[in-house]
mmCIF file of N, CA, C and O and ligand atoms in Angstrom:
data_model
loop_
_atom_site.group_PDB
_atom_site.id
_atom_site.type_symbol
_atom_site.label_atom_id
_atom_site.label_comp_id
_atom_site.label_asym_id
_atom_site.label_seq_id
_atom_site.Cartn_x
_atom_site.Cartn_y
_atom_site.Cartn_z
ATOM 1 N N UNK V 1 -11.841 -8.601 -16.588
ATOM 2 C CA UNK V 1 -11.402 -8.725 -15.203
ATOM 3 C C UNK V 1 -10.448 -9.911 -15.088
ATOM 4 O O UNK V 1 -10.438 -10.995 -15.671
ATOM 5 N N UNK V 2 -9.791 -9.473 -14.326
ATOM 6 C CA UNK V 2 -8.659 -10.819 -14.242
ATOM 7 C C UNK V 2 -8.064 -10.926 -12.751
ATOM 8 O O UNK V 2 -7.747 -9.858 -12.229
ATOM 9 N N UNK V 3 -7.908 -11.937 -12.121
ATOM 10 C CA UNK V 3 -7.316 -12.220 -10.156
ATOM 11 C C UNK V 3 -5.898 -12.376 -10.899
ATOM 12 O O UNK V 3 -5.587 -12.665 -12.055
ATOM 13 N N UNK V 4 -5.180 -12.064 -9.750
ATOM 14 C CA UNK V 4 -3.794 -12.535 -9.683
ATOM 15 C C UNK V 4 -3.918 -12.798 -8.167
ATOM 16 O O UNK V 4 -4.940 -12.808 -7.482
ATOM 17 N N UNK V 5 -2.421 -13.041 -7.745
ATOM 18 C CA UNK V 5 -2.073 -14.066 -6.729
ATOM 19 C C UNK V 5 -1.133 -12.738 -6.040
ATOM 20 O O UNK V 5 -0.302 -12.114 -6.699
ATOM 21 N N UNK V 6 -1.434 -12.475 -4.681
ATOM 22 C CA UNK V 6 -0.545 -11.622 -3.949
ATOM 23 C C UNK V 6 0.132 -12.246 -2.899
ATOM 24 O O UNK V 6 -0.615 -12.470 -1.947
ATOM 25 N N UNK V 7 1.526 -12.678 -2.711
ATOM 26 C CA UNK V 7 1.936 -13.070 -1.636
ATOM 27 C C UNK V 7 2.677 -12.466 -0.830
ATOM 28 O O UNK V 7 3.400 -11.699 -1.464
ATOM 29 N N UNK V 8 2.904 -12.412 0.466
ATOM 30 C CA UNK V 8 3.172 -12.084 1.564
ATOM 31 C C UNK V 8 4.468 -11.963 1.923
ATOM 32 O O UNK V 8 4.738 -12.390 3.046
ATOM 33 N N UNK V 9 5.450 -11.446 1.207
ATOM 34 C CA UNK V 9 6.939 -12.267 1.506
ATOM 35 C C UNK V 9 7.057 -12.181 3.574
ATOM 36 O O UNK V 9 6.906 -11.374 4.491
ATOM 37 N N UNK V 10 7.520 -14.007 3.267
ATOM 38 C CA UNK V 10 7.703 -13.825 4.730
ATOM 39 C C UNK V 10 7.141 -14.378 5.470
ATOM 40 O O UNK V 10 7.607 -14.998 6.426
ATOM 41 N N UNK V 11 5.836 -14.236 5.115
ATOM 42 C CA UNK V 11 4.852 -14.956 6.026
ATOM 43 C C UNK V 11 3.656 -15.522 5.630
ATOM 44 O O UNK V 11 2.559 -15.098 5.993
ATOM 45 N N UNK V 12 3.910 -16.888 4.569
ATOM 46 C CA UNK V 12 3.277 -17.411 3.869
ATOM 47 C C UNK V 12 2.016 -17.126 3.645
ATOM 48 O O UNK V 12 1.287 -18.113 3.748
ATOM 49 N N UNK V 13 1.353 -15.896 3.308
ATOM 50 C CA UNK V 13 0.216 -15.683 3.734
ATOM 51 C C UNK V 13 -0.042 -15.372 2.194
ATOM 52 O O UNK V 13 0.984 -14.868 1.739
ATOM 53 N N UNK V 14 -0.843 -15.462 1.411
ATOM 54 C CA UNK V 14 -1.584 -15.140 -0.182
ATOM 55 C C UNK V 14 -2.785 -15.035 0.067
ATOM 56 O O UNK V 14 -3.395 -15.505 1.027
ATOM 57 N N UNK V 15 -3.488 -13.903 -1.491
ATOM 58 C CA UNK V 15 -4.647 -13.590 -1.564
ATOM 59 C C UNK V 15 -4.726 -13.633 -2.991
ATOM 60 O O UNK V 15 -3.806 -13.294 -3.736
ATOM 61 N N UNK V 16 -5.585 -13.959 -3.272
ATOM 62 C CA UNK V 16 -6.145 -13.691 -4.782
ATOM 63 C C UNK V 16 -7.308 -12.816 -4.361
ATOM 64 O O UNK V 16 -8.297 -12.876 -3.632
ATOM 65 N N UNK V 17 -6.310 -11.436 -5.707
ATOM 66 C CA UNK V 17 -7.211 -10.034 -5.885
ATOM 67 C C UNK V 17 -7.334 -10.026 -7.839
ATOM 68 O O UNK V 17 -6.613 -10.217 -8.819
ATOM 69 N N UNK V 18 -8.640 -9.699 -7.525
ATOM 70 C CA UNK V 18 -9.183 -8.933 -8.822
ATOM 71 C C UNK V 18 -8.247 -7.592 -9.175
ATOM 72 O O UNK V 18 -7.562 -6.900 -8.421
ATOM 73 N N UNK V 19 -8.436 -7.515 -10.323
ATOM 74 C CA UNK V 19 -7.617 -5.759 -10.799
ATOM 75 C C UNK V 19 -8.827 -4.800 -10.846
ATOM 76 O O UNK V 19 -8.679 -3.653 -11.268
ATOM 77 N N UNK V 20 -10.089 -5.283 -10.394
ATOM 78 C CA UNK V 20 -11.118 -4.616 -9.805
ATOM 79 C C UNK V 20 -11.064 -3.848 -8.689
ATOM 80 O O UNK V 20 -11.668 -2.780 -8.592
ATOM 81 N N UNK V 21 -10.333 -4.351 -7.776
ATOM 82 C CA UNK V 21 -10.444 -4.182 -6.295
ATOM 83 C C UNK V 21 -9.147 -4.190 -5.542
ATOM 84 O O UNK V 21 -8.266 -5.035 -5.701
ATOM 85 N N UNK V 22 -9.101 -3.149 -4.684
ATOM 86 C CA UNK V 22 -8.032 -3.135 -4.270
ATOM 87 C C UNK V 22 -7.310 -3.955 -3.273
ATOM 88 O O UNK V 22 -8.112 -4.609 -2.607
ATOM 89 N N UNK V 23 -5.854 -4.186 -2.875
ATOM 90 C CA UNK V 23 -5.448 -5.151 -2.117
ATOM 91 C C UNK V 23 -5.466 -5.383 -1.038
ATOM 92 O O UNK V 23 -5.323 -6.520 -0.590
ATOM 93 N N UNK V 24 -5.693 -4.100 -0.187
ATOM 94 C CA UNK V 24 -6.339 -3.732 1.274
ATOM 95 C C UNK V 24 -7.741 -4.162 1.216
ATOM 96 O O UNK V 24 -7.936 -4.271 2.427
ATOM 97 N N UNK V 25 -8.828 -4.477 0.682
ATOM 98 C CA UNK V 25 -10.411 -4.429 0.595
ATOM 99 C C UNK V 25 -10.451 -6.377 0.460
ATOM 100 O O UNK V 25 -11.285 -7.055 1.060
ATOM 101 N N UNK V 26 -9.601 -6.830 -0.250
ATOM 102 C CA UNK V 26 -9.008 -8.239 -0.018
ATOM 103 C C UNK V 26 -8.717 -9.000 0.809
ATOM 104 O O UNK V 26 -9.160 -10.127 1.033
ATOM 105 N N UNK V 27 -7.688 -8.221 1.481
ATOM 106 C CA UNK V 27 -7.335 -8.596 2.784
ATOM 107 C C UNK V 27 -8.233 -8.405 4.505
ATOM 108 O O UNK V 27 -8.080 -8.832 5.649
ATOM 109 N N UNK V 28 -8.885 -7.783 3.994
ATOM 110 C CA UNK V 28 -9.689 -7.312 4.977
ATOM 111 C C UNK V 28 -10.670 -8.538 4.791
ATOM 112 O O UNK V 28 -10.597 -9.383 5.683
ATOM 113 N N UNK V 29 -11.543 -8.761 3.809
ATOM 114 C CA UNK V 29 -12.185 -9.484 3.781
ATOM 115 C C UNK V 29 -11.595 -11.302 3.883
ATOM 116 O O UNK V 29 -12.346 -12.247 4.124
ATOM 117 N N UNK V 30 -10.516 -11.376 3.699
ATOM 118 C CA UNK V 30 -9.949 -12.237 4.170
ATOM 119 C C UNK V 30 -9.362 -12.844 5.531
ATOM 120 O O UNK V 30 -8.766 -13.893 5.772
ATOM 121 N N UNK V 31 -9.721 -11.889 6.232
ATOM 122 C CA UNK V 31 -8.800 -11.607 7.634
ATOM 123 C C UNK V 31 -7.463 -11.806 7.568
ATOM 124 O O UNK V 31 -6.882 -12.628 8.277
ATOM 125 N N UNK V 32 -6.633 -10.725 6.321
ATOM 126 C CA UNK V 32 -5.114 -10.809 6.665
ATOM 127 C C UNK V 32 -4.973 -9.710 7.299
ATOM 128 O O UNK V 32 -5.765 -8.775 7.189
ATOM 129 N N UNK V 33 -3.952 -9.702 8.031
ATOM 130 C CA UNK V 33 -3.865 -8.634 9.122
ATOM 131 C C UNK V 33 -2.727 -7.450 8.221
ATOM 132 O O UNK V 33 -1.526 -7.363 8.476
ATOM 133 N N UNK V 34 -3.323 -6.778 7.353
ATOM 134 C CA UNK V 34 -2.832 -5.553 6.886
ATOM 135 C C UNK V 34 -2.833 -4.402 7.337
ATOM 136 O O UNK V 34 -3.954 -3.894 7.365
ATOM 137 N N UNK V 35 -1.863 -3.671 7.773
ATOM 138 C CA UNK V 35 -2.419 -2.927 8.714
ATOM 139 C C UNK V 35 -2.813 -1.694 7.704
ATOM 140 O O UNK V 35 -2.516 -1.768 6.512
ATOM 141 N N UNK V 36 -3.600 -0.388 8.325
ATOM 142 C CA UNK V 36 -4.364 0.404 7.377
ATOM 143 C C UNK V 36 -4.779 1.149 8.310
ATOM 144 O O UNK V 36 -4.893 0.419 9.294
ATOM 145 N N UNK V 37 -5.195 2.628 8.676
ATOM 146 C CA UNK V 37 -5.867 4.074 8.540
ATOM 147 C C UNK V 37 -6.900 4.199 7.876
ATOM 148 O O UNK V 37 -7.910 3.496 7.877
ATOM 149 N N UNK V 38 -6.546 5.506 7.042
ATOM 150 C CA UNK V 38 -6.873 6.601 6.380
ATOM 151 C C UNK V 38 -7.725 5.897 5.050
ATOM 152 O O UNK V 38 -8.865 6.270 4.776
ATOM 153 N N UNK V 39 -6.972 4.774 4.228
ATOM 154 C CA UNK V 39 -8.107 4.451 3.030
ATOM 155 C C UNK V 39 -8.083 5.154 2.079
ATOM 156 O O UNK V 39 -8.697 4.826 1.064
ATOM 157 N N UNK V 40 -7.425 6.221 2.145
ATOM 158 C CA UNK V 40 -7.916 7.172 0.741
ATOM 159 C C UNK V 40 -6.131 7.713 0.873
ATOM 160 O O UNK V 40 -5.955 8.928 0.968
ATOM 161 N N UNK V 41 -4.978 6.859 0.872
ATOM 162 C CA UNK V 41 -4.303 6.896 0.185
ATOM 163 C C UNK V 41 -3.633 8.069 0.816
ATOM 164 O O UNK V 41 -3.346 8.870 -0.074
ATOM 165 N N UNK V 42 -3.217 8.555 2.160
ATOM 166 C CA UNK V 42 -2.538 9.633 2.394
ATOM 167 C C UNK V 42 -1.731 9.095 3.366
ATOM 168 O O UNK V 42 -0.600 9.123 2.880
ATOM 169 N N UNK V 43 -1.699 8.798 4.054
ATOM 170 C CA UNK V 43 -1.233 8.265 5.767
ATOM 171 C C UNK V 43 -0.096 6.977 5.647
ATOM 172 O O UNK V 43 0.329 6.583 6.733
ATOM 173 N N UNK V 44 0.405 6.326 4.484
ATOM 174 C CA UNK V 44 1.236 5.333 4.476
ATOM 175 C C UNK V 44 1.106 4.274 5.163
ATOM 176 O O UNK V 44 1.921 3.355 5.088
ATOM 177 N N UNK V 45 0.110 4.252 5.898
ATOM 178 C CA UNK V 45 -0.087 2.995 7.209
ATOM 179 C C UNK V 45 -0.103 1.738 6.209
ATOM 180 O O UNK V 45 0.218 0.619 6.609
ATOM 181 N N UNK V 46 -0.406 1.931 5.191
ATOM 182 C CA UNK V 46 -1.261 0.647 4.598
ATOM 183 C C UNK V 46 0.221 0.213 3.481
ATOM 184 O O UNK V 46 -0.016 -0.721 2.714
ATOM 185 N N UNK V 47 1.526 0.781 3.393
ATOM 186 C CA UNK V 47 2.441 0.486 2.556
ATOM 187 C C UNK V 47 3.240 -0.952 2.419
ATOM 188 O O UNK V 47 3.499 -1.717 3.347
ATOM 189 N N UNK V 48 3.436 -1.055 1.578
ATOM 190 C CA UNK V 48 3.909 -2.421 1.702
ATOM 191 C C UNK V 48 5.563 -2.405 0.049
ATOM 192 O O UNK V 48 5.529 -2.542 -1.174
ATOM 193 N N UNK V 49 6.312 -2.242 0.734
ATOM 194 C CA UNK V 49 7.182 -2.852 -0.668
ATOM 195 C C UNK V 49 6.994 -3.651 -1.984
ATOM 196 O O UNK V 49 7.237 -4.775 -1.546
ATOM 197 N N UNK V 50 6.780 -3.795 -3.034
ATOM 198 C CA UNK V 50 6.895 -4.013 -4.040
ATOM 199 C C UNK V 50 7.808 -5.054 -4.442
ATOM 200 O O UNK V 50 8.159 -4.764 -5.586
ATOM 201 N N UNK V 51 8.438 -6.252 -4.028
ATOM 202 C CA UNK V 51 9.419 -7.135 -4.682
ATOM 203 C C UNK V 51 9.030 -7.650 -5.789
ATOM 204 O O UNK V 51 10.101 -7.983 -6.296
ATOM 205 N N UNK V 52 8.300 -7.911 -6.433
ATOM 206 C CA UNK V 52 7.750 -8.494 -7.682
ATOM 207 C C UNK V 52 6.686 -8.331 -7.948
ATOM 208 O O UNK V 52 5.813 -8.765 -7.195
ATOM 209 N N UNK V 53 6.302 -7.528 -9.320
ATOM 210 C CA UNK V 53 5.245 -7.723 -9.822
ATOM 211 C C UNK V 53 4.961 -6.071 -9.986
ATOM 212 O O UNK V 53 5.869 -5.241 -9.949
ATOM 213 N N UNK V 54 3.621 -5.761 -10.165
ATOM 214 C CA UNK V 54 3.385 -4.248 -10.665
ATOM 215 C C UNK V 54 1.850 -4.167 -10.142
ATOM 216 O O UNK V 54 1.055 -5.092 -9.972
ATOM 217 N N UNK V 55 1.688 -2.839 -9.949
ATOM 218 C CA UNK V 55 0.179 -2.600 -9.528
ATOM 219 C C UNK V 55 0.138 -1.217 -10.226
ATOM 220 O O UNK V 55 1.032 -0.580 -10.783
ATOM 221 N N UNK V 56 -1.560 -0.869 -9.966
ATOM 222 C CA UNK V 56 -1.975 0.708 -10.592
ATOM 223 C C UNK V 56 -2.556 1.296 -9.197
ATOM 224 O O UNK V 56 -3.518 0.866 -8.561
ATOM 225 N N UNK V 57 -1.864 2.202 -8.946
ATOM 226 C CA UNK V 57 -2.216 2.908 -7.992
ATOM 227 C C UNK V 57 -2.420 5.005 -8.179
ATOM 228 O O UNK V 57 -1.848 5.904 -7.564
ATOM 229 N N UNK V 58 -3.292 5.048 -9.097
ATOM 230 C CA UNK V 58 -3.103 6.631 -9.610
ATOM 231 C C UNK V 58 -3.500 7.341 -8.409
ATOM 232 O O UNK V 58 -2.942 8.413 -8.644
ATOM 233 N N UNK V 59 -4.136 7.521 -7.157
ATOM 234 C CA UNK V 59 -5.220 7.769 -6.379
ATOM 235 C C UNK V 59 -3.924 7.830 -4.552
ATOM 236 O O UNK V 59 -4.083 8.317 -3.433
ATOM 237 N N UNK V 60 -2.780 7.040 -5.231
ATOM 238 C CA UNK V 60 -1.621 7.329 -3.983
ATOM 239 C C UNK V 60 -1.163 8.242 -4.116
ATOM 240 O O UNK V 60 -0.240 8.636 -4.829
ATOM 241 N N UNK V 61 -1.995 8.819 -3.184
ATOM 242 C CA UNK V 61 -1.467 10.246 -3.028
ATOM 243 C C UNK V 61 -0.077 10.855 -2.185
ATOM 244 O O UNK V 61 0.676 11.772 -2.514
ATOM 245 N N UNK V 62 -0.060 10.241 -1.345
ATOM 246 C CA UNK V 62 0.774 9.989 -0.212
ATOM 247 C C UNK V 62 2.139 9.621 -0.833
ATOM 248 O O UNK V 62 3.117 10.147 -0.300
ATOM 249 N N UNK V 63 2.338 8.853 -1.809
ATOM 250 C CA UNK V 63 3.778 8.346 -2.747
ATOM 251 C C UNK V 63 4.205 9.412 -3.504
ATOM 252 O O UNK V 63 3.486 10.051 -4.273
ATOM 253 N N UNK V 64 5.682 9.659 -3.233
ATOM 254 C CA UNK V 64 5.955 10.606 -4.751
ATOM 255 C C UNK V 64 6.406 9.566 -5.547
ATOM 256 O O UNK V 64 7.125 8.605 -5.275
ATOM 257 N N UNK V 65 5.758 9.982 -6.784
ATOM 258 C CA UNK V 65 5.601 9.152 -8.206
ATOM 259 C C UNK V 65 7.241 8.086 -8.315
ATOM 260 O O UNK V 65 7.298 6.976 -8.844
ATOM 261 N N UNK V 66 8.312 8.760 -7.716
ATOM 262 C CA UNK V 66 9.603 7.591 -8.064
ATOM 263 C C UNK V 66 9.194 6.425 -6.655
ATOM 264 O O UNK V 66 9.598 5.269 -6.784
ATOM 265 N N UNK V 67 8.707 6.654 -5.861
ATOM 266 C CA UNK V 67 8.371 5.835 -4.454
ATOM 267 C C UNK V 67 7.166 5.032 -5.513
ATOM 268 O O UNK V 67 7.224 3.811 -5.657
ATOM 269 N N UNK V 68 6.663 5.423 -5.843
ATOM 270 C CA UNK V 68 5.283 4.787 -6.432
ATOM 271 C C UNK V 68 5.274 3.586 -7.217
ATOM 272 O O UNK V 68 4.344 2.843 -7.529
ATOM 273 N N UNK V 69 6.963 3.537 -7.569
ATOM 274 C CA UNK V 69 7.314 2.527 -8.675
ATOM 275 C C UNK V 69 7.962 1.306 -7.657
ATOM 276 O O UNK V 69 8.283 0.209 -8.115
ATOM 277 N N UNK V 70 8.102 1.655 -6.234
ATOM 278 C CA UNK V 70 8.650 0.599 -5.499
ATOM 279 C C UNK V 70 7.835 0.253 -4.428
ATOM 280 O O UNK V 70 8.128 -0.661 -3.658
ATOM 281 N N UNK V 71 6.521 1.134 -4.303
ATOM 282 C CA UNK V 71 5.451 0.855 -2.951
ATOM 283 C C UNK V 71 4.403 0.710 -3.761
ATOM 284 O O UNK V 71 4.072 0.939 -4.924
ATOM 285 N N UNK V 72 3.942 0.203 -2.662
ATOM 286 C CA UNK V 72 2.240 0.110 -3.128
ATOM 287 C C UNK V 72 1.268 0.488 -1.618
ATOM 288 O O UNK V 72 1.299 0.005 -0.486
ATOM 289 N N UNK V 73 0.585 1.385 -2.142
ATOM 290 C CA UNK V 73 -0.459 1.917 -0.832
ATOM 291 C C UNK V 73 -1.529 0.738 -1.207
ATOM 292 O O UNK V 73 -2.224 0.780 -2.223
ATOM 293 N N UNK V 74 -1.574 -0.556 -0.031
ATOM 294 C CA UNK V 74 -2.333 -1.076 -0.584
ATOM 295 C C UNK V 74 -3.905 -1.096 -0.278
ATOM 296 O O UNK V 74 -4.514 -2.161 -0.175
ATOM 297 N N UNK V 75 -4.546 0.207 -0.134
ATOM 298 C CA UNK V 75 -5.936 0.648 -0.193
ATOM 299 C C UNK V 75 -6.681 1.442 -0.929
ATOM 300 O O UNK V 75 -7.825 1.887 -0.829
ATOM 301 N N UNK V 76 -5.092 1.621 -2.332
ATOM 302 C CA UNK V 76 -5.669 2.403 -3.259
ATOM 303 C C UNK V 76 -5.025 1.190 -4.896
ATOM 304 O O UNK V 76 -5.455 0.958 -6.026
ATOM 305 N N UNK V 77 -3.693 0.703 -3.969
ATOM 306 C CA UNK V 77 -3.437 -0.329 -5.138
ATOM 307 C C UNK V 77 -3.917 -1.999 -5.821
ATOM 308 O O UNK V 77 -4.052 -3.080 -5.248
ATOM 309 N N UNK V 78 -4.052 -1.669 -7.018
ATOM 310 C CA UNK V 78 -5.069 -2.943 -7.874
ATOM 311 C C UNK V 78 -3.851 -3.481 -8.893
ATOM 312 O O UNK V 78 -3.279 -2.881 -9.803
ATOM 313 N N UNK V 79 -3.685 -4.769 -8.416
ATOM 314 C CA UNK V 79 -2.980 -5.527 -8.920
ATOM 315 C C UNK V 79 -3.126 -5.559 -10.736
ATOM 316 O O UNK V 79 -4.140 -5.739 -11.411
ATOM 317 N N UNK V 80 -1.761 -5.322 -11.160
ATOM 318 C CA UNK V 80 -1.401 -5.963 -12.557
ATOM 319 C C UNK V 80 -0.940 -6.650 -12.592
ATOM 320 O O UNK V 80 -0.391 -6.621 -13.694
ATOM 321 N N UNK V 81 -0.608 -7.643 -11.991
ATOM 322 C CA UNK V 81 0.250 -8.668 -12.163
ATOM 323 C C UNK V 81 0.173 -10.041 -10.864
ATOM 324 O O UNK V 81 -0.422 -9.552 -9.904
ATOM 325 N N UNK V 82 0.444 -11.063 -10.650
ATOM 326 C CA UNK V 82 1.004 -11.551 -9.802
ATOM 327 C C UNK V 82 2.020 -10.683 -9.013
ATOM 328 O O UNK V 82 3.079 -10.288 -9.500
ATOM 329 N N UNK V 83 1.610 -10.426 -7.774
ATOM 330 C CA UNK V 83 2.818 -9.990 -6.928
ATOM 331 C C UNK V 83 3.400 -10.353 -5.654
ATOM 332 O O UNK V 83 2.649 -11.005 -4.928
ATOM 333 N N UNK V 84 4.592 -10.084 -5.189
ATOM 334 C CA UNK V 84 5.383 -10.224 -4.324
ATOM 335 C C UNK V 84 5.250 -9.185 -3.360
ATOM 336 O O UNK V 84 6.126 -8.344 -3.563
ATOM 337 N N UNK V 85 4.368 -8.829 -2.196
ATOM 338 C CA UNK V 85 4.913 -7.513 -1.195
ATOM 339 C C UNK V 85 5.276 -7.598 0.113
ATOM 340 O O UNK V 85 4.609 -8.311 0.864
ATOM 341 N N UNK V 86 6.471 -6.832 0.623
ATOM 342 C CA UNK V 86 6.705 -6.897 1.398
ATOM 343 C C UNK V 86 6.009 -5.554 2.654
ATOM 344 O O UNK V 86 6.201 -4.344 2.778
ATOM 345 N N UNK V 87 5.316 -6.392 3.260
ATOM 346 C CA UNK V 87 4.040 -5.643 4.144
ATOM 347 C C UNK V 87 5.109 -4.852 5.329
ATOM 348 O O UNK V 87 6.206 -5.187 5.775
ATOM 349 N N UNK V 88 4.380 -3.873 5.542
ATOM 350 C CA UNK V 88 5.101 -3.038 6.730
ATOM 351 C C UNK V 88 6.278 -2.568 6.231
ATOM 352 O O UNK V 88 7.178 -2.504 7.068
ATOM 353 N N UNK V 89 6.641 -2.106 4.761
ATOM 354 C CA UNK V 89 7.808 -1.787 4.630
ATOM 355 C C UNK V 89 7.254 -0.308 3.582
ATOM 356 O O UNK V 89 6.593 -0.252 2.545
ATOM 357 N N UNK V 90 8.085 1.066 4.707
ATOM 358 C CA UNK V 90 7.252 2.154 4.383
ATOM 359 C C UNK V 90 8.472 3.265 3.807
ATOM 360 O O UNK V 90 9.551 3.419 4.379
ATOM 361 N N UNK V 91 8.095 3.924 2.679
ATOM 362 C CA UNK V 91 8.772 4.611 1.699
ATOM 363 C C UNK V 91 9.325 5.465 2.370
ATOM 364 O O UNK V 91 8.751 5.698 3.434
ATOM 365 N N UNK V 92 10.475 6.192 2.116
ATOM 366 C CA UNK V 92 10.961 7.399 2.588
ATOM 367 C C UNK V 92 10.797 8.655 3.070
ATOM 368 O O UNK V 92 11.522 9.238 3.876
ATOM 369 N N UNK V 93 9.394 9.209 2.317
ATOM 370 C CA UNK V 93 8.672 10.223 2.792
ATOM 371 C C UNK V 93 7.792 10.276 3.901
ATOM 372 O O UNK V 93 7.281 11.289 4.379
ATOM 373 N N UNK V 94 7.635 8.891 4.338
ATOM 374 C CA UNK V 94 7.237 8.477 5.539
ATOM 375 C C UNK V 94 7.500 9.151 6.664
ATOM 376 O O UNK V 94 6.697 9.336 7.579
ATOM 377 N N UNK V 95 8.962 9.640 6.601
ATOM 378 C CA UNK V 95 9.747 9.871 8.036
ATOM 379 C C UNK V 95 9.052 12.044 7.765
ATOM 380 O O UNK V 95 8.672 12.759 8.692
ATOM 381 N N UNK V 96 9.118 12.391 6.531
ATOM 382 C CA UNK V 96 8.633 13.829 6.173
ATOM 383 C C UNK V 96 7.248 14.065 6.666
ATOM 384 O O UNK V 96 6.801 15.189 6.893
ATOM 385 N N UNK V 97 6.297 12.457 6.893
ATOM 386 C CA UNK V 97 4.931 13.250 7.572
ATOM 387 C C UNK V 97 5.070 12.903 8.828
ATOM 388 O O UNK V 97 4.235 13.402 9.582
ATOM 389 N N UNK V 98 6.441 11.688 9.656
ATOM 390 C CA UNK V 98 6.198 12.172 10.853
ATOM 391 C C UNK V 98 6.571 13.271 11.366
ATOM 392 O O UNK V 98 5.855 13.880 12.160
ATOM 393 N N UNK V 99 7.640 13.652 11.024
ATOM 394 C CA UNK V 99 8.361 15.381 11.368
ATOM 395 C C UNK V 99 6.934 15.740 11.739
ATOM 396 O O UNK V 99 6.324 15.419 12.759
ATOM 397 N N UNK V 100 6.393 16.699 10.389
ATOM 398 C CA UNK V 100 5.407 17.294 10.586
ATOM 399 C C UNK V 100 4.543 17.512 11.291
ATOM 400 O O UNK V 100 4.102 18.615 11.614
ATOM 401 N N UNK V 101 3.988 15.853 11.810
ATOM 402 C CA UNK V 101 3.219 15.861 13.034
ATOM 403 C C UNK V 101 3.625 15.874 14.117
ATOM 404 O O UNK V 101 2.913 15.818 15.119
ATOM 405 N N UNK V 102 4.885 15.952 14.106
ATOM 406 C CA UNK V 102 5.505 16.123 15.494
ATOM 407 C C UNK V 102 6.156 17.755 15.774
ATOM 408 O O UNK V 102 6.412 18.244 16.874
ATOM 409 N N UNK V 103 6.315 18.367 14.487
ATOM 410 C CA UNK V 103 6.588 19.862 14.653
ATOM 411 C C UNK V 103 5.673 20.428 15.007
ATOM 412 O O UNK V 103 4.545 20.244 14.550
ATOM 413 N N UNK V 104 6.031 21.432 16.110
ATOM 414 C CA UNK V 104 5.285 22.097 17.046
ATOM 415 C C UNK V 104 4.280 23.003 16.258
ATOM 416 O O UNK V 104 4.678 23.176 15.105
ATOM 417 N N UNK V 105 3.384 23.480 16.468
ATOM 418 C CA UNK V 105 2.119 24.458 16.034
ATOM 419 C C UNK V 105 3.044 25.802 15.539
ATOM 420 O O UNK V 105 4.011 26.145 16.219
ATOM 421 N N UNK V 106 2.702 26.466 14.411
ATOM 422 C CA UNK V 106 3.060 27.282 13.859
ATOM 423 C C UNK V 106 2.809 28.703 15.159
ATOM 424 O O UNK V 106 1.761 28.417 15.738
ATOM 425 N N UNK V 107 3.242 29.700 15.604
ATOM 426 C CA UNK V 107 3.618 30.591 16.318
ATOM 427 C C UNK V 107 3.071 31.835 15.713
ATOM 428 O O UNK V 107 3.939 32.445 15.089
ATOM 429 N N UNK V 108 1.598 32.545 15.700
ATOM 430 C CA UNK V 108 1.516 33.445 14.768
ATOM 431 C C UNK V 108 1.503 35.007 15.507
ATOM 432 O O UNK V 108 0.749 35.918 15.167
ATOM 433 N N UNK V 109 2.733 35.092 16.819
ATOM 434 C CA UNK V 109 2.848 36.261 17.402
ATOM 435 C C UNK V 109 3.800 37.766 16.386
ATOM 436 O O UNK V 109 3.926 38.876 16.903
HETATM 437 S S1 LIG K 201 -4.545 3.426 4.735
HETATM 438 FE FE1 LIG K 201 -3.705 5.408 4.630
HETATM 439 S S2 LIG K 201 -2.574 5.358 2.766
HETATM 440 FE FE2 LIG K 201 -3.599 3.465 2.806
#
């Protein structure tokens, strides 16, 4: 087991997380104000940019795998590294599940 150091770009805010545990379950218990949903990695609420550093996140479901290399869902992602994220900053496919929920009910006349 090993902590690294997660910081906040922006808003001086750090956590030291285990590669046990994920970075949302951290923050929570820390009272950083991350924002978060769903938990199981579908809903993007919990995304945060990637500026430095690397995480394992197999279980983000919600990321397509090239997004995956620049976000981190952080309620499914466990730090490899010291990292840099930039919180509230949400991947592209983001805008594909609001459509959806905003496209009207399928019509089955
Ligand atoms: S809280 Fe929904 S994807 Fe993390």
């Amino acid at each position: 087991m090993a902590d690294y150091t997660v910081e906040f770009a922006g808003t001086g805010e750090t956590v030291e997380v285990s590669d046990t545990e994920t970075i949302l379950s951290r923050c929570i218990e820390e009272g950083i104000a991350q924002e978060y949903s769903c938990r199981v990695g579908m809903c993007l609420a919990c995304s945060a940019e990637i500026v430095e550093g690397e995480v394992t996140q197999p279980a983000a479901r919600g990321l397509t795998d090239e997004e995956a290399e620049s976000y981190a869902l952080t309620c499914m992602a466990r730090p490899q590294s010291d990292l840099v994220l930039d919180r509230g900053k949400y991947p592209p496919s983001i805008d594909d599940e609001a459509a959806a929920s905003e496209a009207p009910a399928a019509d089955d006349d």
